[in-house]
Short mmCIF file of N, CA and C in Angstrom, two decimals:
data_model
loop_
_atom_site.label_atom_id
_atom_site.label_comp_id
_atom_site.label_asym_id
_atom_site.label_seq_id
_atom_site.Cartn_x
_atom_site.Cartn_y
_atom_site.Cartn_z
N MET A 1 94.43 -7.39 -90.94
CA MET A 1 95.08 -7.41 -89.64
C MET A 1 94.25 -8.28 -88.69
N THR A 2 94.91 -9.24 -88.01
CA THR A 2 94.19 -10.13 -87.11
C THR A 2 93.90 -9.43 -85.78
N VAL A 3 92.99 -10.02 -85.01
CA VAL A 3 92.68 -9.50 -83.69
C VAL A 3 93.95 -9.51 -82.82
N PHE A 4 94.82 -10.49 -83.00
CA PHE A 4 96.05 -10.53 -82.21
C PHE A 4 96.99 -9.39 -82.60
N SER A 5 97.08 -9.07 -83.88
CA SER A 5 97.89 -7.93 -84.30
C SER A 5 97.33 -6.64 -83.74
N LYS A 6 96.01 -6.54 -83.65
CA LYS A 6 95.38 -5.36 -83.06
C LYS A 6 95.68 -5.26 -81.57
N ILE A 7 95.77 -6.41 -80.89
CA ILE A 7 96.16 -6.42 -79.47
C ILE A 7 97.58 -5.90 -79.33
N VAL A 8 98.50 -6.42 -80.15
CA VAL A 8 99.90 -5.98 -80.11
C VAL A 8 100.00 -4.48 -80.37
N ALA A 9 99.21 -3.98 -81.31
CA ALA A 9 99.24 -2.56 -81.66
C ALA A 9 98.54 -1.67 -80.63
N GLY A 10 97.87 -2.28 -79.65
CA GLY A 10 97.17 -1.51 -78.64
C GLY A 10 95.80 -1.03 -79.08
N GLU A 11 95.31 -1.54 -80.20
CA GLU A 11 94.00 -1.14 -80.71
C GLU A 11 92.87 -1.87 -79.99
N ILE A 12 93.18 -3.02 -79.42
CA ILE A 12 92.23 -3.81 -78.64
C ILE A 12 92.87 -4.08 -77.30
N PRO A 13 92.15 -3.87 -76.20
CA PRO A 13 92.76 -4.12 -74.88
C PRO A 13 92.97 -5.61 -74.63
N SER A 14 93.95 -5.91 -73.79
CA SER A 14 94.20 -7.29 -73.40
C SER A 14 94.77 -7.29 -71.99
N TYR A 15 94.87 -8.48 -71.43
CA TYR A 15 95.49 -8.67 -70.12
C TYR A 15 96.90 -9.18 -70.38
N LYS A 16 97.80 -8.24 -70.68
CA LYS A 16 99.17 -8.58 -71.05
C LYS A 16 99.92 -9.11 -69.84
N VAL A 17 100.68 -10.20 -70.07
CA VAL A 17 101.52 -10.75 -69.01
C VAL A 17 103.00 -10.60 -69.33
N ALA A 18 103.37 -10.51 -70.60
CA ALA A 18 104.78 -10.36 -70.97
C ALA A 18 104.88 -9.88 -72.42
N GLU A 19 106.00 -9.21 -72.69
CA GLU A 19 106.23 -8.72 -74.05
C GLU A 19 107.71 -8.40 -74.22
N ASP A 20 108.21 -8.62 -75.41
CA ASP A 20 109.51 -8.10 -75.79
C ASP A 20 109.37 -7.57 -77.21
N ASP A 21 110.46 -7.33 -77.89
CA ASP A 21 110.36 -6.72 -79.22
C ASP A 21 109.80 -7.67 -80.27
N ARG A 22 109.78 -8.99 -80.02
CA ARG A 22 109.32 -9.95 -81.04
C ARG A 22 108.09 -10.76 -80.63
N TYR A 23 107.79 -10.83 -79.33
CA TYR A 23 106.73 -11.72 -78.85
C TYR A 23 105.85 -11.01 -77.83
N HIS A 24 104.66 -11.54 -77.67
CA HIS A 24 103.66 -10.94 -76.79
C HIS A 24 102.86 -12.07 -76.13
N ALA A 25 102.57 -11.95 -74.85
CA ALA A 25 101.77 -12.95 -74.14
C ALA A 25 100.66 -12.25 -73.37
N PHE A 26 99.46 -12.81 -73.44
CA PHE A 26 98.30 -12.21 -72.79
C PHE A 26 97.31 -13.31 -72.41
N LEU A 27 96.47 -13.02 -71.42
CA LEU A 27 95.48 -14.00 -70.98
C LEU A 27 94.45 -14.27 -72.07
N ASP A 28 94.06 -15.54 -72.18
CA ASP A 28 92.99 -15.94 -73.08
C ASP A 28 91.67 -15.50 -72.45
N ILE A 29 90.81 -14.82 -73.22
CA ILE A 29 89.53 -14.36 -72.66
C ILE A 29 88.48 -15.47 -72.65
N ASN A 30 88.80 -16.62 -73.22
CA ASN A 30 87.94 -17.81 -73.16
C ASN A 30 88.78 -18.96 -72.59
N PRO A 31 89.14 -18.85 -71.31
CA PRO A 31 90.14 -19.76 -70.75
C PRO A 31 89.63 -21.17 -70.44
N LEU A 32 90.59 -22.09 -70.48
CA LEU A 32 90.33 -23.44 -69.98
C LEU A 32 90.46 -23.46 -68.46
N ARG A 33 91.40 -22.68 -67.95
CA ARG A 33 91.63 -22.53 -66.51
C ARG A 33 92.13 -21.11 -66.26
N LYS A 34 92.01 -20.66 -65.03
CA LYS A 34 92.57 -19.35 -64.69
C LYS A 34 94.06 -19.36 -64.98
N GLY A 35 94.52 -18.34 -65.66
CA GLY A 35 95.93 -18.24 -66.03
C GLY A 35 96.24 -18.71 -67.44
N HIS A 36 95.23 -19.24 -68.16
CA HIS A 36 95.41 -19.69 -69.54
C HIS A 36 95.91 -18.49 -70.35
N THR A 37 97.07 -18.64 -70.94
CA THR A 37 97.76 -17.54 -71.61
C THR A 37 98.06 -17.90 -73.06
N LEU A 38 97.97 -16.91 -73.94
CA LEU A 38 98.34 -17.06 -75.34
C LEU A 38 99.68 -16.38 -75.56
N VAL A 39 100.55 -17.03 -76.29
CA VAL A 39 101.86 -16.47 -76.63
C VAL A 39 101.94 -16.40 -78.15
N ILE A 40 102.25 -15.22 -78.65
CA ILE A 40 102.25 -15.01 -80.10
C ILE A 40 103.53 -14.32 -80.55
N PRO A 41 103.92 -14.56 -81.80
CA PRO A 41 104.94 -13.70 -82.39
C PRO A 41 104.25 -12.41 -82.83
N LYS A 42 104.93 -11.31 -82.74
CA LYS A 42 104.34 -10.06 -83.21
C LYS A 42 104.20 -10.07 -84.73
N GLN A 43 105.07 -10.80 -85.39
CA GLN A 43 104.98 -10.98 -86.84
C GLN A 43 103.71 -11.77 -87.14
N GLU A 44 102.84 -11.21 -87.93
CA GLU A 44 101.57 -11.88 -88.25
C GLU A 44 101.80 -12.96 -89.29
N THR A 45 101.68 -14.20 -88.85
CA THR A 45 101.79 -15.38 -89.72
C THR A 45 100.70 -16.33 -89.27
N ASP A 46 99.92 -16.85 -90.20
CA ASP A 46 98.79 -17.71 -89.87
C ASP A 46 99.22 -19.03 -89.24
N TYR A 47 100.08 -19.75 -89.90
CA TYR A 47 100.41 -21.13 -89.50
C TYR A 47 101.77 -21.16 -88.81
N ILE A 48 101.79 -21.68 -87.60
CA ILE A 48 103.02 -21.65 -86.80
C ILE A 48 104.21 -22.26 -87.52
N PHE A 49 103.99 -23.31 -88.32
CA PHE A 49 105.09 -23.96 -89.00
C PHE A 49 105.52 -23.25 -90.28
N ASP A 50 104.88 -22.11 -90.57
CA ASP A 50 105.36 -21.24 -91.63
C ASP A 50 106.34 -20.20 -91.09
N LEU A 51 106.49 -20.12 -89.77
CA LEU A 51 107.46 -19.19 -89.19
C LEU A 51 108.87 -19.67 -89.53
N ASP A 52 109.79 -18.74 -89.72
CA ASP A 52 111.17 -19.15 -89.97
C ASP A 52 111.74 -19.77 -88.69
N ASP A 53 112.82 -20.52 -88.83
CA ASP A 53 113.38 -21.27 -87.71
C ASP A 53 113.73 -20.39 -86.52
N GLU A 54 114.32 -19.24 -86.77
CA GLU A 54 114.71 -18.35 -85.69
C GLU A 54 113.48 -17.85 -84.92
N THR A 55 112.42 -17.51 -85.62
CA THR A 55 111.21 -16.99 -84.97
C THR A 55 110.52 -18.07 -84.16
N ILE A 56 110.39 -19.27 -84.71
CA ILE A 56 109.70 -20.33 -83.97
C ILE A 56 110.53 -20.76 -82.75
N ALA A 57 111.84 -20.78 -82.88
CA ALA A 57 112.70 -21.12 -81.73
C ALA A 57 112.56 -20.04 -80.65
N GLY A 58 112.59 -18.78 -81.07
CA GLY A 58 112.43 -17.69 -80.12
C GLY A 58 111.07 -17.71 -79.44
N LEU A 59 110.04 -18.07 -80.20
CA LEU A 59 108.68 -18.17 -79.64
C LEU A 59 108.65 -19.22 -78.53
N GLN A 60 109.28 -20.36 -78.77
CA GLN A 60 109.29 -21.43 -77.77
C GLN A 60 110.08 -21.00 -76.52
N ILE A 61 111.19 -20.32 -76.71
CA ILE A 61 111.98 -19.85 -75.57
C ILE A 61 111.20 -18.82 -74.77
N PHE A 62 110.54 -17.90 -75.47
CA PHE A 62 109.70 -16.90 -74.80
C PHE A 62 108.56 -17.60 -74.05
N ALA A 63 107.91 -18.58 -74.69
CA ALA A 63 106.81 -19.32 -74.06
C ALA A 63 107.30 -20.05 -72.82
N LYS A 64 108.51 -20.57 -72.85
CA LYS A 64 109.07 -21.25 -71.67
C LYS A 64 109.16 -20.27 -70.50
N ARG A 65 109.62 -19.07 -70.75
CA ARG A 65 109.72 -18.05 -69.69
C ARG A 65 108.34 -17.70 -69.16
N VAL A 66 107.36 -17.59 -70.05
CA VAL A 66 105.99 -17.29 -69.63
C VAL A 66 105.44 -18.45 -68.80
N ALA A 67 105.68 -19.69 -69.24
CA ALA A 67 105.19 -20.87 -68.51
C ALA A 67 105.76 -20.91 -67.10
N LYS A 68 107.03 -20.56 -66.94
CA LYS A 68 107.62 -20.52 -65.60
C LYS A 68 106.93 -19.47 -64.73
N ALA A 69 106.59 -18.34 -65.33
CA ALA A 69 105.90 -17.28 -64.59
C ALA A 69 104.48 -17.73 -64.21
N ILE A 70 103.80 -18.43 -65.12
CA ILE A 70 102.46 -18.95 -64.82
C ILE A 70 102.54 -19.92 -63.66
N LYS A 71 103.50 -20.86 -63.71
CA LYS A 71 103.63 -21.87 -62.66
C LYS A 71 103.92 -21.23 -61.31
N ALA A 72 104.68 -20.15 -61.30
CA ALA A 72 104.98 -19.43 -60.06
C ALA A 72 103.76 -18.68 -59.52
N ALA A 73 102.86 -18.28 -60.41
CA ALA A 73 101.72 -17.44 -60.02
C ALA A 73 100.43 -18.21 -59.77
N ILE A 74 100.25 -19.33 -60.45
CA ILE A 74 98.98 -20.07 -60.42
C ILE A 74 99.24 -21.46 -59.84
N PRO A 75 98.50 -21.85 -58.80
CA PRO A 75 98.69 -23.21 -58.27
C PRO A 75 98.37 -24.26 -59.33
N CYS A 76 99.37 -25.07 -59.68
CA CYS A 76 99.21 -26.12 -60.69
C CYS A 76 100.38 -27.09 -60.59
N ARG A 77 100.21 -28.27 -61.18
CA ARG A 77 101.31 -29.24 -61.20
C ARG A 77 102.30 -28.93 -62.31
N LYS A 78 101.77 -28.59 -63.48
CA LYS A 78 102.58 -28.25 -64.64
C LYS A 78 101.83 -27.23 -65.48
N VAL A 79 102.50 -26.71 -66.49
CA VAL A 79 101.86 -25.84 -67.48
C VAL A 79 101.92 -26.59 -68.80
N GLY A 80 100.73 -26.85 -69.37
CA GLY A 80 100.65 -27.55 -70.64
C GLY A 80 100.73 -26.58 -71.80
N GLN A 81 101.14 -27.11 -72.94
CA GLN A 81 101.25 -26.30 -74.16
C GLN A 81 100.46 -26.96 -75.28
N ALA A 82 99.74 -26.15 -76.03
CA ALA A 82 99.01 -26.65 -77.20
C ALA A 82 99.12 -25.64 -78.32
N VAL A 83 99.19 -26.14 -79.53
CA VAL A 83 99.16 -25.30 -80.72
C VAL A 83 97.99 -25.79 -81.55
N LEU A 84 96.96 -24.96 -81.65
CA LEU A 84 95.78 -25.31 -82.44
C LEU A 84 95.69 -24.37 -83.63
N GLY A 85 95.45 -23.11 -83.34
CA GLY A 85 95.55 -22.09 -84.36
C GLY A 85 94.46 -22.04 -85.42
N LEU A 86 93.30 -22.58 -85.15
CA LEU A 86 92.24 -22.52 -86.14
C LEU A 86 91.31 -21.33 -85.94
N GLU A 87 91.20 -20.86 -84.70
CA GLU A 87 90.22 -19.82 -84.42
C GLU A 87 90.69 -18.41 -84.81
N VAL A 88 91.98 -18.14 -84.78
CA VAL A 88 92.52 -16.85 -85.19
C VAL A 88 93.69 -17.13 -86.14
N PRO A 89 93.69 -16.51 -87.32
CA PRO A 89 94.74 -16.79 -88.30
C PRO A 89 96.05 -16.06 -87.97
N HIS A 90 96.56 -16.32 -86.79
CA HIS A 90 97.81 -15.73 -86.31
C HIS A 90 98.44 -16.79 -85.40
N ALA A 91 99.64 -17.23 -85.74
CA ALA A 91 100.30 -18.29 -84.97
C ALA A 91 100.27 -17.98 -83.48
N HIS A 92 99.94 -18.99 -82.67
CA HIS A 92 99.92 -18.79 -81.23
C HIS A 92 100.05 -20.12 -80.49
N ILE A 93 100.54 -20.00 -79.28
CA ILE A 93 100.70 -21.13 -78.37
C ILE A 93 99.78 -20.88 -77.18
N HIS A 94 99.04 -21.92 -76.79
CA HIS A 94 98.25 -21.88 -75.57
C HIS A 94 99.09 -22.44 -74.44
N LEU A 95 99.19 -21.73 -73.33
CA LEU A 95 99.82 -22.22 -72.11
C LEU A 95 98.73 -22.33 -71.05
N VAL A 96 98.53 -23.53 -70.52
CA VAL A 96 97.41 -23.79 -69.61
C VAL A 96 97.93 -24.41 -68.32
N PRO A 97 97.63 -23.78 -67.16
CA PRO A 97 98.00 -24.40 -65.88
C PRO A 97 97.25 -25.71 -65.72
N LEU A 98 97.97 -26.77 -65.38
CA LEU A 98 97.37 -28.10 -65.29
C LEU A 98 97.47 -28.69 -63.88
N THR A 99 96.36 -29.24 -63.45
CA THR A 99 96.34 -30.08 -62.26
C THR A 99 96.10 -31.52 -62.70
N THR A 100 95.27 -31.68 -63.75
CA THR A 100 95.03 -32.99 -64.36
C THR A 100 95.13 -32.83 -65.88
N GLU A 101 95.28 -33.93 -66.58
CA GLU A 101 95.33 -33.85 -68.05
C GLU A 101 94.02 -33.35 -68.63
N GLY A 102 92.91 -33.57 -67.93
CA GLY A 102 91.61 -33.08 -68.38
C GLY A 102 91.53 -31.57 -68.43
N ASP A 103 92.44 -30.89 -67.74
CA ASP A 103 92.45 -29.42 -67.76
C ASP A 103 92.79 -28.87 -69.14
N MET A 104 93.29 -29.73 -70.03
CA MET A 104 93.69 -29.29 -71.37
C MET A 104 92.60 -29.61 -72.40
N ASP A 105 91.40 -29.92 -71.94
CA ASP A 105 90.29 -30.26 -72.84
C ASP A 105 89.65 -28.98 -73.35
N PHE A 106 89.87 -28.68 -74.62
CA PHE A 106 89.38 -27.42 -75.20
C PHE A 106 87.86 -27.39 -75.37
N SER A 107 87.19 -28.49 -75.12
CA SER A 107 85.72 -28.47 -75.19
C SER A 107 85.10 -28.11 -73.84
N HIS A 108 85.92 -27.90 -72.82
CA HIS A 108 85.43 -27.58 -71.48
C HIS A 108 86.05 -26.29 -70.96
N LYS A 109 85.71 -25.19 -71.57
CA LYS A 109 86.22 -23.90 -71.13
C LYS A 109 85.46 -23.44 -69.89
N ILE A 110 86.14 -22.68 -69.04
CA ILE A 110 85.49 -22.12 -67.86
C ILE A 110 84.94 -20.74 -68.22
N ASP A 111 84.09 -20.22 -67.37
CA ASP A 111 83.65 -18.84 -67.55
C ASP A 111 84.84 -17.94 -67.24
N ALA A 112 85.05 -16.95 -68.06
CA ALA A 112 86.16 -16.03 -67.82
C ALA A 112 85.94 -15.31 -66.50
N PRO A 113 86.99 -15.17 -65.72
CA PRO A 113 86.87 -14.40 -64.48
C PRO A 113 86.46 -12.96 -64.79
N GLU A 114 85.97 -12.29 -63.78
CA GLU A 114 85.61 -10.87 -63.91
C GLU A 114 86.86 -10.07 -64.30
N PRO A 115 86.67 -8.91 -64.95
CA PRO A 115 87.82 -8.12 -65.39
C PRO A 115 88.85 -7.83 -64.29
N ALA A 116 88.41 -7.49 -63.10
CA ALA A 116 89.37 -7.20 -62.03
C ALA A 116 90.20 -8.43 -61.68
N GLU A 117 89.57 -9.61 -61.70
CA GLU A 117 90.28 -10.86 -61.42
C GLU A 117 91.23 -11.18 -62.58
N MET A 118 90.82 -10.96 -63.80
CA MET A 118 91.70 -11.18 -64.96
C MET A 118 92.93 -10.29 -64.83
N GLN A 119 92.74 -9.03 -64.47
CA GLN A 119 93.88 -8.12 -64.32
C GLN A 119 94.78 -8.56 -63.18
N ARG A 120 94.21 -9.04 -62.08
CA ARG A 120 95.00 -9.52 -60.96
C ARG A 120 95.86 -10.71 -61.38
N ILE A 121 95.25 -11.64 -62.13
CA ILE A 121 95.98 -12.82 -62.61
C ILE A 121 97.11 -12.39 -63.55
N ALA A 122 96.80 -11.50 -64.49
CA ALA A 122 97.82 -11.02 -65.43
C ALA A 122 98.97 -10.36 -64.67
N ASP A 123 98.65 -9.52 -63.69
CA ASP A 123 99.68 -8.84 -62.90
C ASP A 123 100.54 -9.83 -62.13
N GLU A 124 99.91 -10.86 -61.57
CA GLU A 124 100.64 -11.87 -60.80
C GLU A 124 101.60 -12.64 -61.71
N ILE A 125 101.15 -13.02 -62.89
CA ILE A 125 102.04 -13.72 -63.83
C ILE A 125 103.16 -12.77 -64.27
N ALA A 126 102.80 -11.53 -64.60
CA ALA A 126 103.79 -10.55 -65.07
C ALA A 126 104.90 -10.33 -64.06
N LYS A 127 104.55 -10.29 -62.79
CA LYS A 127 105.60 -10.01 -61.79
C LYS A 127 106.55 -11.20 -61.63
N ASN A 128 106.16 -12.38 -62.09
CA ASN A 128 107.02 -13.55 -62.03
C ASN A 128 107.78 -13.79 -63.33
N PHE A 129 107.52 -12.97 -64.35
CA PHE A 129 108.18 -13.14 -65.65
C PHE A 129 109.62 -12.63 -65.56
N GLU A 130 110.54 -13.47 -65.97
CA GLU A 130 111.96 -13.06 -65.96
C GLU A 130 112.53 -13.13 -67.36
#
């Protein structure tokens, strides 16, 4: 079981921003910027392109809704999307609030905000999720 599956199961705490019966979104604890969110299918699959067509399409639609909530909650020009998937063997999408293209540089992570600030950010994104 991956760390992401443990988050979905409630075995590991997270800063959840959105969830439905098939997908889950939560703040990245090693963010590139405040509001950096991970979107995952609850179905544990390592490689995103191994997901069936319906699941990957649903993941993108769910991620779009999360991105709109991030943009409403976090001052940014756009929300960028990246699929890397090497650090955790569970398909996931990174959604990162962008002011410049350099904000998507995975070699320049920021220090994670304090827990109370992380919860505030998660709550702000969650209240904008439709």
